[in-house]
PDB file of C-alpha atoms in Angstrom:
ATOM      1  CA  MET G   1     -37.105 -11.951  -2.759  1.00  0.00           C
ATOM      2  CA  THR G   2     -34.638  -9.470  -4.259  1.00  0.00           C
ATOM      3  CA  THR G   3     -36.012  -6.026  -5.036  1.00  0.00           C
ATOM      4  CA  PRO G   4     -34.519  -3.395  -7.388  1.00  0.00           C
ATOM      5  CA  GLU G   5     -33.434  -1.455  -4.323  1.00  0.00           C
ATOM      6  CA  ASP G   6     -31.500  -4.478  -3.045  1.00  0.00           C
ATOM      7  CA  ARG G   7     -29.561  -4.568  -6.310  1.00  0.00           C
ATOM      8  CA  THR G   8     -28.557  -0.896  -6.166  1.00  0.00           C
ATOM      9  CA  ASP G   9     -24.810  -0.301  -6.247  1.00  0.00           C
ATOM     10  CA  PRO G  10     -24.193   1.751  -3.081  1.00  0.00           C
ATOM     11  CA  LEU G  11     -21.339   3.637  -4.752  1.00  0.00           C
ATOM     12  CA  THR G  12     -23.513   4.960  -7.560  1.00  0.00           C
ATOM     13  CA  SER G  13     -26.832   5.212  -5.756  1.00  0.00           C
ATOM     14  CA  ASP G  14     -28.637   8.519  -6.180  1.00  0.00           C
ATOM     15  CA  ARG G  15     -30.240   8.272  -2.776  1.00  0.00           C
ATOM     16  CA  ALA G  16     -29.682  11.570  -0.967  1.00  0.00           C
ATOM     17  CA  PRO G  17     -27.281  11.372   1.990  1.00  0.00           C
ATOM     18  CA  ASP G  18     -28.331  12.555   5.433  1.00  0.00           C
ATOM     19  CA  LEU G  19     -27.018  16.128   5.480  1.00  0.00           C
ATOM     20  CA  THR G  20     -29.112  17.607   8.279  1.00  0.00           C
ATOM     21  CA  PRO G  21     -27.407  20.735   9.675  1.00  0.00           C
ATOM     22  CA  ASP G  22     -26.911  19.389  13.204  1.00  0.00           C
ATOM     23  CA  ARG G  23     -25.504  16.052  12.077  1.00  0.00           C
ATOM     24  CA  ALA G  24     -21.800  15.618  12.717  1.00  0.00           C
ATOM     25  CA  PRO G  25     -19.923  14.321   9.653  1.00  0.00           C
ATOM     26  CA  VAL G  26     -18.832  10.696   9.837  1.00  0.00           C
ATOM     27  CA  VAL G  27     -15.221  10.161   8.782  1.00  0.00           C
ATOM     28  CA  ALA G  28     -14.707   6.411   8.841  1.00  0.00           C
ATOM     29  CA  GLY G  29     -11.470   4.499   8.946  1.00  0.00           C
ATOM     30  CA  LEU G  30     -10.995   2.067   6.066  1.00  0.00           C
ATOM     31  CA  LEU G  31      -8.183  -0.381   6.774  1.00  0.00           C
ATOM     32  CA  LEU G  32      -6.893  -2.471   3.888  1.00  0.00           C
ATOM     33  CA  ALA G  33      -5.641  -5.692   5.483  1.00  0.00           C
ATOM     34  CA  ALA G  34      -6.142  -8.360   2.827  1.00  0.00           C
ATOM     35  CA  GLY G  35      -2.567  -8.908   1.652  1.00  0.00           C
ATOM     36  CA  GLY G  36      -1.091 -12.394   1.621  1.00  0.00           C
ATOM     37  CA  GLY G  37       2.527 -11.405   2.279  1.00  0.00           C
ATOM     38  CA  ARG G  38       3.931 -13.027  -0.865  1.00  0.00           C
ATOM     39  CA  ARG G  39       7.439 -11.707  -0.173  1.00  0.00           C
ATOM     40  CA  LEU G  40       7.098 -12.807   3.445  1.00  0.00           C
ATOM     41  CA  GLY G  41       6.715 -16.462   2.596  1.00  0.00           C
ATOM     42  CA  GLY G  42       2.942 -16.264   2.375  1.00  0.00           C
ATOM     43  CA  ARG G  43       2.376 -14.942   5.895  1.00  0.00           C
ATOM     44  CA  PRO G  44      -0.710 -12.695   5.897  1.00  0.00           C
ATOM     45  CA  LYS G  45       0.306  -9.198   6.918  1.00  0.00           C
ATOM     46  CA  ALA G  46      -2.722  -8.779   9.166  1.00  0.00           C
ATOM     47  CA  LEU G  47      -1.414 -11.548  11.441  1.00  0.00           C
ATOM     48  CA  LEU G  48       2.192 -10.410  11.747  1.00  0.00           C
ATOM     49  CA  VAL G  49       2.937  -9.829  15.421  1.00  0.00           C
ATOM     50  CA  HIS G  50       3.531  -6.243  16.560  1.00  0.00           C
ATOM     51  CA  ARG G  51       3.761  -5.356  20.248  1.00  0.00           C
ATOM     52  CA  GLY G  52       2.524  -8.803  21.142  1.00  0.00           C
ATOM     53  CA  ARG G  53      -0.671  -8.744  19.073  1.00  0.00           C
ATOM     54  CA  PRO G  54      -1.674  -9.133  15.406  1.00  0.00           C
ATOM     55  CA  LEU G  55      -0.686  -6.135  13.296  1.00  0.00           C
ATOM     56  CA  VAL G  56      -4.307  -5.611  12.262  1.00  0.00           C
ATOM     57  CA  GLU G  57      -5.237  -4.895  15.885  1.00  0.00           C
ATOM     58  CA  HIS G  58      -2.542  -2.231  16.087  1.00  0.00           C
ATOM     59  CA  ALA G  59      -3.732  -0.596  12.862  1.00  0.00           C
ATOM     60  CA  VAL G  60      -7.347  -0.513  14.041  1.00  0.00           C
ATOM     61  CA  GLY G  61      -6.210   0.959  17.348  1.00  0.00           C
ATOM     62  CA  VAL G  62      -4.450   3.772  15.500  1.00  0.00           C
ATOM     63  CA  LEU G  63      -7.621   4.637  13.583  1.00  0.00           C
ATOM     64  CA  ARG G  64      -9.658   4.590  16.805  1.00  0.00           C
ATOM     65  CA  ALA G  65      -7.135   6.784  18.624  1.00  0.00           C
ATOM     66  CA  ALA G  66      -7.251   9.250  15.712  1.00  0.00           C
ATOM     67  CA  GLY G  67     -10.999   9.683  16.206  1.00  0.00           C
ATOM     68  CA  CYS G  68     -12.549   7.185  13.790  1.00  0.00           C
ATOM     69  CA  GLU G  69     -15.552   5.695  15.558  1.00  0.00           C
ATOM     70  CA  VAL G  70     -16.599   3.810  12.431  1.00  0.00           C
ATOM     71  CA  VAL G  71     -13.953   1.389  11.144  1.00  0.00           C
ATOM     72  CA  HIS G  72     -14.273  -1.064   8.257  1.00  0.00           C
ATOM     73  CA  VAL G  73     -11.515  -3.653   7.776  1.00  0.00           C
ATOM     74  CA  VAL G  74     -11.048  -5.425   4.449  1.00  0.00           C
ATOM     75  CA  LEU G  75      -9.809  -9.001   4.882  1.00  0.00           C
ATOM     76  CA  GLY G  76      -8.573 -11.431   2.260  1.00  0.00           C
ATOM     77  CA  ALA G  77      -5.706 -13.849   2.862  1.00  0.00           C
ATOM     78  CA  SER G  78      -6.479 -16.167   5.787  1.00  0.00           C
ATOM     79  CA  ALA G  79      -9.591 -14.159   6.629  1.00  0.00           C
ATOM     80  CA  ASP G  80     -10.941 -16.896   8.899  1.00  0.00           C
ATOM     81  CA  ALA G  81      -7.687 -16.998  10.858  1.00  0.00           C
ATOM     82  CA  VAL G  82      -7.718 -13.219  11.259  1.00  0.00           C
ATOM     83  CA  ARG G  83     -11.241 -13.378  12.642  1.00  0.00           C
ATOM     84  CA  GLU G  84     -10.193 -16.107  15.060  1.00  0.00           C
ATOM     85  CA  ARG G  85      -6.954 -14.578  16.341  1.00  0.00           C
ATOM     86  CA  ALA G  86      -7.508 -10.826  16.205  1.00  0.00           C
ATOM     87  CA  GLU G  87      -9.748  -8.884  18.544  1.00  0.00           C
ATOM     88  CA  LEU G  88     -11.578  -6.312  16.435  1.00  0.00           C
ATOM     89  CA  PRO G  89     -14.704  -5.380  18.412  1.00  0.00           C
ATOM     90  CA  GLY G  90     -17.030  -2.905  16.760  1.00  0.00           C
ATOM     91  CA  CYS G  91     -15.340  -3.146  13.375  1.00  0.00           C
ATOM     92  CA  VAL G  92     -17.176  -4.025  10.180  1.00  0.00           C
ATOM     93  CA  LEU G  93     -15.201  -6.891   8.651  1.00  0.00           C
ATOM     94  CA  VAL G  94     -15.379  -7.005   4.867  1.00  0.00           C
ATOM     95  CA  ASP G  95     -14.384 -10.149   2.968  1.00  0.00           C
ATOM     96  CA  ASN G  96     -12.640  -9.622  -0.358  1.00  0.00           C
ATOM     97  CA  PRO G  97     -12.545 -12.957  -2.194  1.00  0.00           C
ATOM     98  CA  GLU G  98     -10.591 -11.259  -4.999  1.00  0.00           C
ATOM     99  CA  TRP G  99      -7.785 -10.033  -2.738  1.00  0.00           C
ATOM    100  CA  ALA G 100      -5.083 -11.768  -4.803  1.00  0.00           C
ATOM    101  CA  ALA G 101      -5.943  -9.461  -7.728  1.00  0.00           C
ATOM    102  CA  GLY G 102      -4.366  -6.571  -5.843  1.00  0.00           C
ATOM    103  CA  MET G 103      -5.103  -3.615  -3.617  1.00  0.00           C
ATOM    104  CA  GLY G 104      -7.613  -2.162  -6.052  1.00  0.00           C
ATOM    105  CA  SER G 105     -10.113  -4.928  -5.362  1.00  0.00           C
ATOM    106  CA  SER G 106      -9.821  -4.359  -1.616  1.00  0.00           C
ATOM    107  CA  LEU G 107     -10.321  -0.634  -2.013  1.00  0.00           C
ATOM    108  CA  ARG G 108     -13.448  -1.209  -4.093  1.00  0.00           C
ATOM    109  CA  ALA G 109     -14.822  -3.696  -1.551  1.00  0.00           C
ATOM    110  CA  GLY G 110     -14.141  -1.324   1.318  1.00  0.00           C
ATOM    111  CA  LEU G 111     -15.742   1.688  -0.323  1.00  0.00           C
ATOM    112  CA  ALA G 112     -18.822  -0.347  -1.225  1.00  0.00           C
ATOM    113  CA  SER G 113     -19.111  -1.450   2.399  1.00  0.00           C
ATOM    114  CA  LEU G 114     -18.812   2.131   3.655  1.00  0.00           C
ATOM    115  CA  ALA G 115     -21.412   3.319   1.157  1.00  0.00           C
ATOM    116  CA  ALA G 116     -23.852   0.739   2.514  1.00  0.00           C
ATOM    117  CA  ASP G 117     -23.195   1.570   6.182  1.00  0.00           C
ATOM    118  CA  PRO G 118     -26.496   2.762   7.715  1.00  0.00           C
ATOM    119  CA  ARG G 119     -24.669   5.359   9.819  1.00  0.00           C
ATOM    120  CA  GLY G 120     -24.169   7.496   6.716  1.00  0.00           C
ATOM    121  CA  VAL G 121     -20.423   7.798   6.127  1.00  0.00           C
ATOM    122  CA  ASP G 122     -19.222  11.100   4.643  1.00  0.00           C
ATOM    123  CA  ALA G 123     -15.553  10.291   4.056  1.00  0.00           C
ATOM    124  CA  ALA G 124     -13.165   7.354   4.060  1.00  0.00           C
ATOM    125  CA  LEU G 125      -9.783   7.617   5.745  1.00  0.00           C
ATOM    126  CA  VAL G 126      -7.834   4.866   3.994  1.00  0.00           C
ATOM    127  CA  SER G 127      -4.853   3.278   5.726  1.00  0.00           C
ATOM    128  CA  LEU G 128      -2.740   0.176   5.144  1.00  0.00           C
ATOM    129  CA  VAL G 129      -2.204  -2.590   7.679  1.00  0.00           C
ATOM    130  CA  ASP G 130       1.531  -2.881   6.976  1.00  0.00           C
ATOM    131  CA  GLN G 131       2.566   0.670   7.939  1.00  0.00           C
ATOM    132  CA  PRO G 132       3.030   0.586  11.731  1.00  0.00           C
ATOM    133  CA  GLY G 133       5.274   3.662  11.588  1.00  0.00           C
ATOM    134  CA  ILE G 134       2.217   5.819  10.908  1.00  0.00           C
ATOM    135  CA  GLY G 135       0.571   6.516  14.231  1.00  0.00           C
ATOM    136  CA  ALA G 136      -2.529   8.220  15.518  1.00  0.00           C
ATOM    137  CA  GLU G 137      -1.142  11.765  15.367  1.00  0.00           C
ATOM    138  CA  ALA G 138      -0.540  11.580  11.622  1.00  0.00           C
ATOM    139  CA  VAL G 139      -3.882   9.918  10.991  1.00  0.00           C
ATOM    140  CA  ALA G 140      -5.680  12.554  13.070  1.00  0.00           C
ATOM    141  CA  ARG G 141      -4.051  15.326  11.032  1.00  0.00           C
ATOM    142  CA  VAL G 142      -5.367  13.904   7.780  1.00  0.00           C
ATOM    143  CA  ARG G 143      -8.779  13.252   9.318  1.00  0.00           C
ATOM    144  CA  ALA G 144      -8.937  16.921  10.324  1.00  0.00           C
ATOM    145  CA  ALA G 145      -8.612  17.889   6.637  1.00  0.00           C
ATOM    146  CA  TYR G 146     -12.238  16.858   6.080  1.00  0.00           C
ATOM    147  CA  GLY G 147     -14.363  19.793   4.999  1.00  0.00           C
ATOM    148  CA  SER G 148     -17.124  18.282   2.893  1.00  0.00           C
ATOM    149  CA  ARG G 149     -18.087  15.147   0.964  1.00  0.00           C
ATOM    150  CA  ASP G 150     -15.902  16.523  -1.847  1.00  0.00           C
ATOM    151  CA  SER G 151     -12.765  16.615   0.309  1.00  0.00           C
ATOM    152  CA  LEU G 152      -9.597  14.973  -0.972  1.00  0.00           C
ATOM    153  CA  ALA G 153      -6.495  14.943   1.218  1.00  0.00           C
ATOM    154  CA  ALA G 154      -3.380  12.858   1.780  1.00  0.00           C
ATOM    155  CA  ALA G 155      -0.495  12.638   4.189  1.00  0.00           C
ATOM    156  CA  SER G 156       2.761  14.041   2.880  1.00  0.00           C
ATOM    157  CA  TYR G 157       6.251  12.904   3.890  1.00  0.00           C
ATOM    158  CA  ASP G 158       9.087  15.195   2.850  1.00  0.00           C
ATOM    159  CA  GLY G 159       6.995  16.319  -0.091  1.00  0.00           C
ATOM    160  CA  ARG G 160       5.911  12.843  -1.208  1.00  0.00           C
ATOM    161  CA  ARG G 161       2.292  11.722  -0.983  1.00  0.00           C
ATOM    162  CA  GLY G 162       1.526   8.722   1.221  1.00  0.00           C
ATOM    163  CA  HIS G 163      -1.074   7.231   3.550  1.00  0.00           C
ATOM    164  CA  PRO G 164      -3.508   7.763   5.029  1.00  0.00           C
ATOM    165  CA  VAL G 165      -5.601   9.248   2.247  1.00  0.00           C
ATOM    166  CA  LEU G 166      -8.965  10.888   2.840  1.00  0.00           C
ATOM    167  CA  PHE G 167     -11.669  10.509   0.201  1.00  0.00           C
ATOM    168  CA  GLY G 168     -14.901  12.403   0.628  1.00  0.00           C
ATOM    169  CA  ALA G 169     -17.885  10.298  -0.434  1.00  0.00           C
ATOM    170  CA  GLY G 170     -18.225  12.348  -3.593  1.00  0.00           C
ATOM    171  CA  HIS G 171     -15.051  10.695  -4.880  1.00  0.00           C
ATOM    172  CA  TRP G 172     -15.849   7.066  -4.097  1.00  0.00           C
ATOM    173  CA  ALA G 173     -17.481   6.094  -7.378  1.00  0.00           C
ATOM    174  CA  GLY G 174     -14.600   7.576  -9.349  1.00  0.00           C
ATOM    175  CA  VAL G 175     -12.003   5.871  -7.185  1.00  0.00           C
ATOM    176  CA  ALA G 176     -13.744   2.513  -7.489  1.00  0.00           C
ATOM    177  CA  GLU G 177     -13.944   2.841 -11.264  1.00  0.00           C
ATOM    178  CA  THR G 178     -10.181   3.314 -11.602  1.00  0.00           C
ATOM    179  CA  ALA G 179      -8.938   1.066  -8.778  1.00  0.00           C
ATOM    180  CA  VAL G 180      -7.440  -1.934 -10.558  1.00  0.00           C
ATOM    181  CA  GLY G 181      -4.597  -4.311  -9.797  1.00  0.00           C
ATOM    182  CA  ASP G 182      -2.070  -3.102  -7.247  1.00  0.00           C
ATOM    183  CA  ARG G 183      -2.451   0.545  -8.237  1.00  0.00           C
ATOM    184  CA  GLY G 184      -5.215   1.200  -5.755  1.00  0.00           C
ATOM    185  CA  ALA G 185      -6.246   4.847  -6.043  1.00  0.00           C
ATOM    186  CA  ARG G 186      -3.050   6.034  -7.714  1.00  0.00           C
ATOM    187  CA  ASP G 187      -4.612   6.727 -11.102  1.00  0.00           C
ATOM    188  CA  TYR G 188      -7.503   8.646  -9.567  1.00  0.00           C
ATOM    189  CA  LEU G 189      -5.184  10.700  -7.383  1.00  0.00           C
ATOM    190  CA  ALA G 190      -2.926  11.466 -10.342  1.00  0.00           C
ATOM    191  CA  ALA G 191      -5.916  12.694 -12.325  1.00  0.00           C
ATOM    192  CA  HIS G 192      -7.030  14.906  -9.411  1.00  0.00           C
ATOM    193  CA  ARG G 193      -3.598  16.040  -8.268  1.00  0.00           C
ATOM    194  CA  ASP G 194      -4.560  19.698  -8.037  1.00  0.00           C
ATOM    195  CA  ALA G 195      -7.521  18.932  -5.774  1.00  0.00           C
ATOM    196  CA  ILE G 196      -5.507  17.023  -3.149  1.00  0.00           C
ATOM    197  CA  ALA G 197      -4.841  18.860   0.107  1.00  0.00           C
ATOM    198  CA  PRO G 198      -1.387  17.735   1.325  1.00  0.00           C
ATOM    199  CA  VAL G 199      -1.052  17.219   5.064  1.00  0.00           C
ATOM    200  CA  ASP G 200       2.557  17.221   6.224  1.00  0.00           C
ATOM    201  CA  CYS G 201       3.210  14.357   8.639  1.00  0.00           C
ATOM    202  CA  SER G 202       6.978  14.135   8.242  1.00  0.00           C
ATOM    203  CA  ASP G 203       7.603  15.134  11.844  1.00  0.00           C
ATOM    204  CA  VAL G 204       5.346  12.528  13.451  1.00  0.00           C
ATOM    205  CA  ALA G 205       5.416   9.392  11.281  1.00  0.00           C
ATOM    206  CA  GLU G 206       7.514   7.114   9.075  1.00  0.00           C
ATOM    207  CA  PRO G 207       5.706   5.678   6.040  1.00  0.00           C
ATOM    208  CA  TYR G 208       7.675   2.451   5.629  1.00  0.00           C
ATOM    209  CA  ASP G 209       5.966  -0.790   4.562  1.00  0.00           C
ATOM    210  CA  ILE G 210       6.451  -4.282   5.971  1.00  0.00           C
ATOM    211  CA  ASP G 211       7.036  -6.060   2.668  1.00  0.00           C
ATOM    212  CA  THR G 212      10.101  -8.294   3.040  1.00  0.00           C
ATOM    213  CA  GLU G 213      11.850 -10.440   5.620  1.00  0.00           C
ATOM    214  CA  ALA G 214      14.298  -7.591   6.196  1.00  0.00           C
ATOM    215  CA  ASP G 215      11.407  -5.283   7.095  1.00  0.00           C
ATOM    216  CA  LEU G 216      10.275  -7.535   9.939  1.00  0.00           C
ATOM    217  CA  LYS G 217      12.902  -5.997  12.199  1.00  0.00           C
ATOM    218  CA  ARG G 218      10.755  -2.861  12.292  1.00  0.00           C
ATOM    219  CA  LEU G 219       8.028  -4.735  14.149  1.00  0.00           C
ATOM    220  CA  GLU G 220       8.156  -4.628  17.934  1.00  0.00           C
TER     221      GLU G 220
END
C-alpha cells in the first residue's frame, strides 16, 4: 500500500536533514552516463573502451579516488549491457528511461536518487562519463570547495566554467526545475553566476568530450 510519505518528492521534501555537529558531510559523486553516442554511430559512451575497460568504470574510479565514497551513476542507453559488462561495485545505478530527451532528464533522475539516499547526501559532485581528461586531482579540488548545503562551485579551465560541478543540496530542487533538454544545469548556473565559486583546474586536467569518431583517438 502506498502512503503519502512514499509519494513525497525527495527533492522538495521538507524533512529535516541530519545535521548533527559530529556528522561528516557527505559529498557524493553523481556520474551522468546515459548518453547513446549518436555521433559515434549509436555506441553508448559508457561502454567505450578506455585503458582496457568500459569508460564508465574509469569515470567511477576517478570519483572514488577524489574521495567520493557515495557514487550514483545514471544509466540510459544500453543500460542492461552496461550492468553486464562494467564492474561498478558499491555504486547506486539509476535508470533514466527518458535519457534520449537529453542531459537534463539524467540530472533530474540523479538528483532525485541522491535525495532519497538514506546516508543523507549534502552535496552532489556532478561529472560526465565522456571526459576522461578530467582526473581525480581536479575532481578533488572541486569537492574541497564544499562548505555547506548551499555551496555552489565549478571547475574552471582558462577562465571557462566546466565539470565537475558541485551543487549543495539546497540547490537541487532549483536545478531539477530548470534542467531540460540538453542544457542540463546551464540555465540554473547562469541565473546564479555570482554565487558560483570557480575552482581553477587548468593545470591538472583537460575538459575535452568524446563526442565524435575523431575524438576516439583520445581514449587509451
